[in-house]
Structures are given as structure tokens and as C-alpha cells.
Coordinates of N, CA and C in Angstrom, one line a residue:
X26 N -5.5 -7.2 8.5 CA -6.3 -6.5 9.5 C -7.4 -5.7 8.8
X27 N -8.5 -5.6 9.4 CA -9.7 -4.8 9.0 C -9.8 -3.6 9.9
X28 N -10.0 -2.4 9.4 CA -10.2 -1.2 10.2 C -11.7 -0.8 10.1
X29 N -12.3 -0.8 11.2 CA -13.7 -0.3 11.3 C -13.7 1.2 11.6
X30 N -14.5 2.0 10.9 CA -14.6 3.4 11.1 C -16.0 3.8 11.4
X31 N -16.2 4.5 12.5 CA -17.5 5.0 12.9 C -17.5 6.5 12.8
X32 N -17.9 7.1 11.7 CA -17.7 8.5 11.5 C -18.8 9.3 12.3
X33 N -18.3 10.5 12.8 CA -19.2 11.4 13.4 C -18.7 12.8 13.1
X34 N -19.5 13.8 13.5 CA -19.2 15.2 13.2 C -18.1 15.7 14.1
X35 N -18.0 15.2 15.3 CA -17.0 15.7 16.3 C -15.9 14.6 16.5
X36 N -16.2 13.4 16.4 CA -15.3 12.3 16.7 C -15.5 11.2 15.7
X37 N -14.4 10.5 15.4 CA -14.4 9.3 14.5 C -13.8 8.1 15.3
X38 N -14.6 7.1 15.5 CA -14.2 6.0 16.2 C -13.5 5.0 15.3
X39 N -12.4 4.4 15.8 CA -11.6 3.4 15.0 C -11.5 2.1 15.8
X40 N -11.7 1.0 15.1 CA -11.6 -0.4 15.7 C -10.8 -1.3 14.7
X41 N -10.1 -2.2 15.3 CA -9.3 -3.2 14.5 C -9.9 -4.5 14.6
X42 N -9.9 -5.3 13.5 CA -10.4 -6.7 13.6 C -9.4 -7.5 12.7
X43 N -9.1 -8.7 13.2 CA -8.2 -9.5 12.3 C -9.2 -10.3 11.4
X44 N -8.6 -10.7 10.2 CA -9.5 -11.2 9.2 C -9.9 -12.6 9.5
X45 N -9.3 -13.3 10.4 CA -9.6 -14.7 10.8 C -10.9 -14.7 11.6
X46 N -10.9 -13.9 12.7 CA -12.1 -14.0 13.6 C -13.1 -12.9 13.3
X47 N -12.6 -11.8 12.7 CA -13.4 -10.6 12.4 C -14.0 -9.9 13.7
X48 N -13.5 -10.3 14.8 CA -13.9 -9.6 16.1 C -13.1 -8.3 16.2
X49 N -13.9 -7.2 16.4 CA -13.2 -5.9 16.4 C -12.9 -5.6 17.9
X50 N -11.8 -4.8 18.1 CA -11.5 -4.3 19.4 C -11.3 -2.8 19.2
X51 N -11.7 -2.0 20.1 CA -11.6 -0.5 20.0 C -10.1 -0.2 19.9
X52 N -9.8 0.8 19.0 CA -8.4 1.2 18.9 C -8.3 2.6 19.4
X53 N -9.0 3.6 18.9 CA -8.9 5.0 19.3 C -10.1 5.8 18.8
X54 N -10.2 7.0 19.4 CA -11.2 7.9 19.0 C -10.4 9.2 18.5
X55 N -10.7 9.6 17.3 CA -10.1 10.7 16.7 C -10.9 12.0 16.9
X56 N -10.4 13.0 17.5 CA -11.1 14.2 17.7 C -10.9 15.1 16.4
X57 N -12.0 15.3 15.7 CA -12.0 15.9 14.4 C -11.4 17.4 14.5
X58 N -11.7 18.0 15.6 CA -11.2 19.4 15.8 C -9.7 19.5 15.9
X59 N -9.1 18.4 16.4 CA -7.7 18.4 16.7 C -6.8 17.7 15.6
X60 N -7.4 16.7 14.9 CA -6.7 15.9 14.0 C -7.5 15.6 12.7
X61 N -6.8 15.7 11.6 CA -7.5 15.3 10.4 C -7.8 13.8 10.4
X62 N -9.0 13.4 10.4 CA -9.3 12.0 10.5 C -8.8 11.2 9.3
X63 N -8.8 11.7 8.1 CA -8.4 11.0 6.9 C -6.9 10.7 7.1
X64 N -6.1 11.7 7.5 CA -4.7 11.5 7.7 C -4.4 10.5 8.8
X65 N -5.1 10.6 9.9 CA -4.9 9.6 11.0 C -5.3 8.2 10.5
X66 N -6.3 8.1 9.8 CA -6.7 6.7 9.3 C -5.7 6.2 8.3
X67 N -5.1 7.1 7.5 CA -4.1 6.6 6.6 C -2.9 6.1 7.4
X68 N -2.5 6.8 8.5 CA -1.4 6.3 9.3 C -1.7 5.0 10.0
X69 N -3.0 4.8 10.5 CA -3.4 3.6 11.1 C -3.3 2.4 10.1
X70 N -3.8 2.7 8.9 CA -3.7 1.7 7.8 C -2.2 1.2 7.6
X71 N -1.3 2.2 7.5 CA 0.1 1.8 7.4 C 0.7 1.1 8.6
X72 N 0.4 1.6 9.8 CA 0.9 1.1 11.0 C 0.5 -0.3 11.3
X73 N -0.7 -0.7 11.0 CA -1.3 -2.0 11.3 C -1.4 -2.9 10.2
X74 N -1.0 -2.6 9.0 CA -1.1 -3.5 7.9 C -2.6 -3.7 7.5
X75 N -3.4 -2.7 7.6 CA -4.8 -2.8 7.3 C -5.0 -3.1 5.8
X76 N -5.9 -4.1 5.5 CA -6.1 -4.4 4.1 C -7.5 -4.0 3.6
X77 N -8.4 -3.6 4.5 CA -9.7 -3.3 4.2 C -10.2 -2.3 5.3
X78 N -10.9 -1.2 4.8 CA -11.5 -0.2 5.7 C -13.0 -0.4 5.5
X79 N -13.7 -0.6 6.7 CA -15.2 -0.7 6.7 C -15.8 0.5 7.4
X80 N -16.5 1.3 6.7 CA -17.1 2.5 7.3 C -18.6 2.3 7.6
X81 N -19.0 2.5 8.9 CA -20.4 2.4 9.2 C -21.3 3.4 8.5
X82 N -22.3 2.8 7.9 CA -23.2 3.7 7.1 C -24.5 3.8 7.9
X83 N -24.8 5.0 8.5 CA -26.0 5.2 9.4 C -27.3 5.3 8.6
X84 N -27.7 4.1 8.0 CA -29.0 4.1 7.3 C -30.1 4.2 8.3
X85 N -31.2 4.8 7.8 CA -32.4 4.9 8.7 C -33.0 3.5 8.8
X86 N -33.9 3.4 9.9 CA -34.5 2.1 10.1 C -35.3 1.6 8.9
X87 N -35.9 2.6 8.1 CA -36.6 2.2 7.0 C -35.8 1.8 5.8
X88 N -34.5 1.9 5.9 CA -33.6 1.5 4.9 C -33.1 2.7 4.0
X89 N -33.6 3.8 4.2 CA -33.3 5.0 3.3 C -32.1 5.7 3.8
X90 N -31.5 6.5 2.9 CA -30.4 7.3 3.3 C -30.9 8.6 3.9
X91 N -30.5 8.8 5.1 CA -31.0 10.0 5.8 C -29.9 11.1 5.8
X92 N -30.1 12.1 6.6 CA -29.2 13.2 6.7 C -27.8 12.7 7.1
X93 N -27.7 11.8 8.0 CA -26.4 11.3 8.5 C -25.6 10.7 7.4
X94 N -26.3 9.9 6.5 CA -25.6 9.3 5.3 C -25.1 10.4 4.4
X95 N -25.9 11.4 4.1 CA -25.5 12.5 3.2 C -24.3 13.2 3.8
X96 N -24.3 13.4 5.1 CA -23.2 14.2 5.8 C -21.9 13.4 5.7
X97 N -22.0 12.0 5.8 CA -20.8 11.2 5.8 C -20.3 10.9 4.4
X98 N -21.0 11.2 3.4 CA -20.6 10.8 2.0 C -19.3 11.5 1.6
X99 N -19.1 12.8 1.9 CA -17.8 13.4 1.5 C -16.6 12.8 2.3
X100 N -16.8 12.4 3.5 CA -15.8 11.8 4.3 C -15.4 10.4 3.7
X101 N -16.4 9.6 3.3 CA -16.1 8.3 2.7 C -15.4 8.5 1.4
X102 N -15.8 9.5 0.6 CA -15.1 9.8 -0.7 C -13.7 10.2 -0.5
X103 N -13.4 11.0 0.6 CA -12.0 11.4 0.9 C -11.2 10.2 1.3
X104 N -11.8 9.2 2.0 CA -11.1 8.0 2.4 C -10.7 7.2 1.2
X105 N -11.7 7.1 0.3 CA -11.5 6.3 -1.0 C -10.3 6.9 -1.8
X106 N -10.3 8.2 -1.8 CA -9.3 8.9 -2.6 C -7.9 8.8 -2.0
X107 N -7.8 8.8 -0.7 CA -6.6 8.9 0.1 C -5.9 7.6 0.4
X108 N -6.7 6.5 0.5 CA -6.2 5.3 1.0 C -5.8 4.3 -0.1
X109 N -4.8 3.5 0.2 CA -4.3 2.5 -0.8 C -5.1 1.2 -0.7
X110 N -6.1 1.1 0.1 CA -6.9 -0.1 0.3 C -8.4 0.1 0.0
X111 N -9.1 -0.9 -0.2 CA -10.6 -0.8 -0.4 C -11.3 -0.2 0.8
X112 N -12.2 0.7 0.5 CA -13.1 1.3 1.5 C -14.5 1.0 1.2
X113 N -15.2 0.2 2.1 CA -16.5 -0.2 1.8 C -17.4 0.4 3.0
X114 N -18.7 0.6 2.7 CA -19.6 1.0 3.7 C -20.5 -0.2 4.1
X115 N -20.8 -0.2 5.4 CA -21.6 -1.3 5.9 C -22.8 -0.7 6.7
X116 N -24.0 -1.2 6.3 CA -25.3 -0.8 7.0 C -25.2 -1.1 8.5
X117 N -25.3 -0.1 9.3 CA -25.1 -0.3 10.7 C -26.5 -0.2 11.5
X118 N -27.6 -0.3 10.7 CA -28.9 -0.3 11.4 C -28.9 -1.3 12.5
X119 N -29.4 -1.0 13.6 CA -29.7 -1.8 14.8 C -28.4 -2.4 15.4
X120 N -27.2 -1.9 15.0 CA -26.0 -2.5 15.7 C -25.9 -2.0 17.1
X121 N -26.4 -0.8 17.4 CA -26.4 -0.4 18.8 C -27.3 -1.2 19.6
X122 N -28.5 -1.5 19.1 CA -29.5 -2.3 19.8 C -28.9 -3.7 20.1
X123 N -28.3 -4.3 19.1 CA -27.7 -5.6 19.2 C -26.6 -5.6 20.3
X124 N -25.7 -4.6 20.2 CA -24.7 -4.5 21.2 C -25.2 -4.3 22.6
X125 N -26.2 -3.5 22.8 CA -26.9 -3.2 24.1 C -27.4 -4.5 24.6
X126 N -28.1 -5.3 23.8 CA -28.7 -6.6 24.3 C -27.6 -7.5 24.7
X127 N -26.5 -7.6 24.0 CA -25.4 -8.5 24.3 C -24.8 -8.1 25.7
X128 N -24.6 -6.8 25.9 CA -24.1 -6.3 27.1 C -25.0 -6.5 28.3
X129 N -26.3 -6.3 28.1 CA -27.3 -6.6 29.1 C -27.3 -8.1 29.5
X130 N -27.3 -9.0 28.4 CA -27.2 -10.4 28.7 C -26.0 -10.8 29.4
X131 N -24.9 -10.1 29.2 CA -23.6 -10.4 29.9 C -23.6 -9.8 31.3
X132 N -24.6 -9.1 31.7 CA -24.7 -8.5 33.0 C -24.1 -7.2 33.2
X133 N -23.8 -6.5 32.1 CA -23.2 -5.1 32.2 C -24.3 -4.2 32.7
X134 N -23.9 -3.4 33.6 CA -24.8 -2.3 34.2 C -24.9 -1.2 33.2
X135 N -25.8 -0.2 33.5 CA -26.0 0.9 32.7 C -24.8 1.7 32.5
X136 N -24.0 1.9 33.5 CA -22.8 2.7 33.4 C -21.8 2.1 32.4
X137 N -21.7 0.8 32.5 CA -20.7 0.0 31.6 C -21.2 0.0 30.2
X138 N -22.5 0.1 30.0 CA -23.0 0.1 28.6 C -22.8 1.4 28.0

């Protein structure tokens, strides 16, 4: 299993994908104020037999590292130190735009998107 991690200041989104299809399904949202996200991610890795953790890297549209990347760097380092599996970052530029287009093409209304 592959664990996708979408880091944020208040919440961290988690999604699981199997290695065969690589399609991700939402798993949970970790409230940073209530739960240590690194500890919770460690538990998810163990519970689901995760072999790879992919962290979304919020690169700017120009391709440079912005404030969001700098803010996420300590979190990614903590994951690498704490987890027994590889932790990689993935450029997530335009992923929201691509997802929105797919949802629109599928007929999802604004509330569903």
C-alpha cells in the first residue's frame, strides 16, 4: 500500500492507494491540534502495511519552492526520521485543477466538488 499525505497547518489529509492500480481513496483527516500527525501516520503505516509514503509538495506554478514548501520541510523531515518506509515528495502543481476538471466532466456540482 502507498500512503498519500497532504500536509497542512491545521489538518493533514491521508489517502491509501494499492500498488497495482495506484488509485487513491481518502482515508482520514488528522486534526493537528488534537493529534500528532507523525504519530498517527506511523500508526497508519503499521495498520495498513504501507510500503511507501508520498507527501504532496506544494511547489509554486513557476516551479520554485515557496513559503508552503519551506513550512512543510520540517514535517517531511520528521516523517523520514520516524517511519520505517521511504518518504518521497511529489510535485502537486495543478493537481487541484486536474481534479476539478475531472469532477466537472463527471457532472459533479459545485457543492460536490
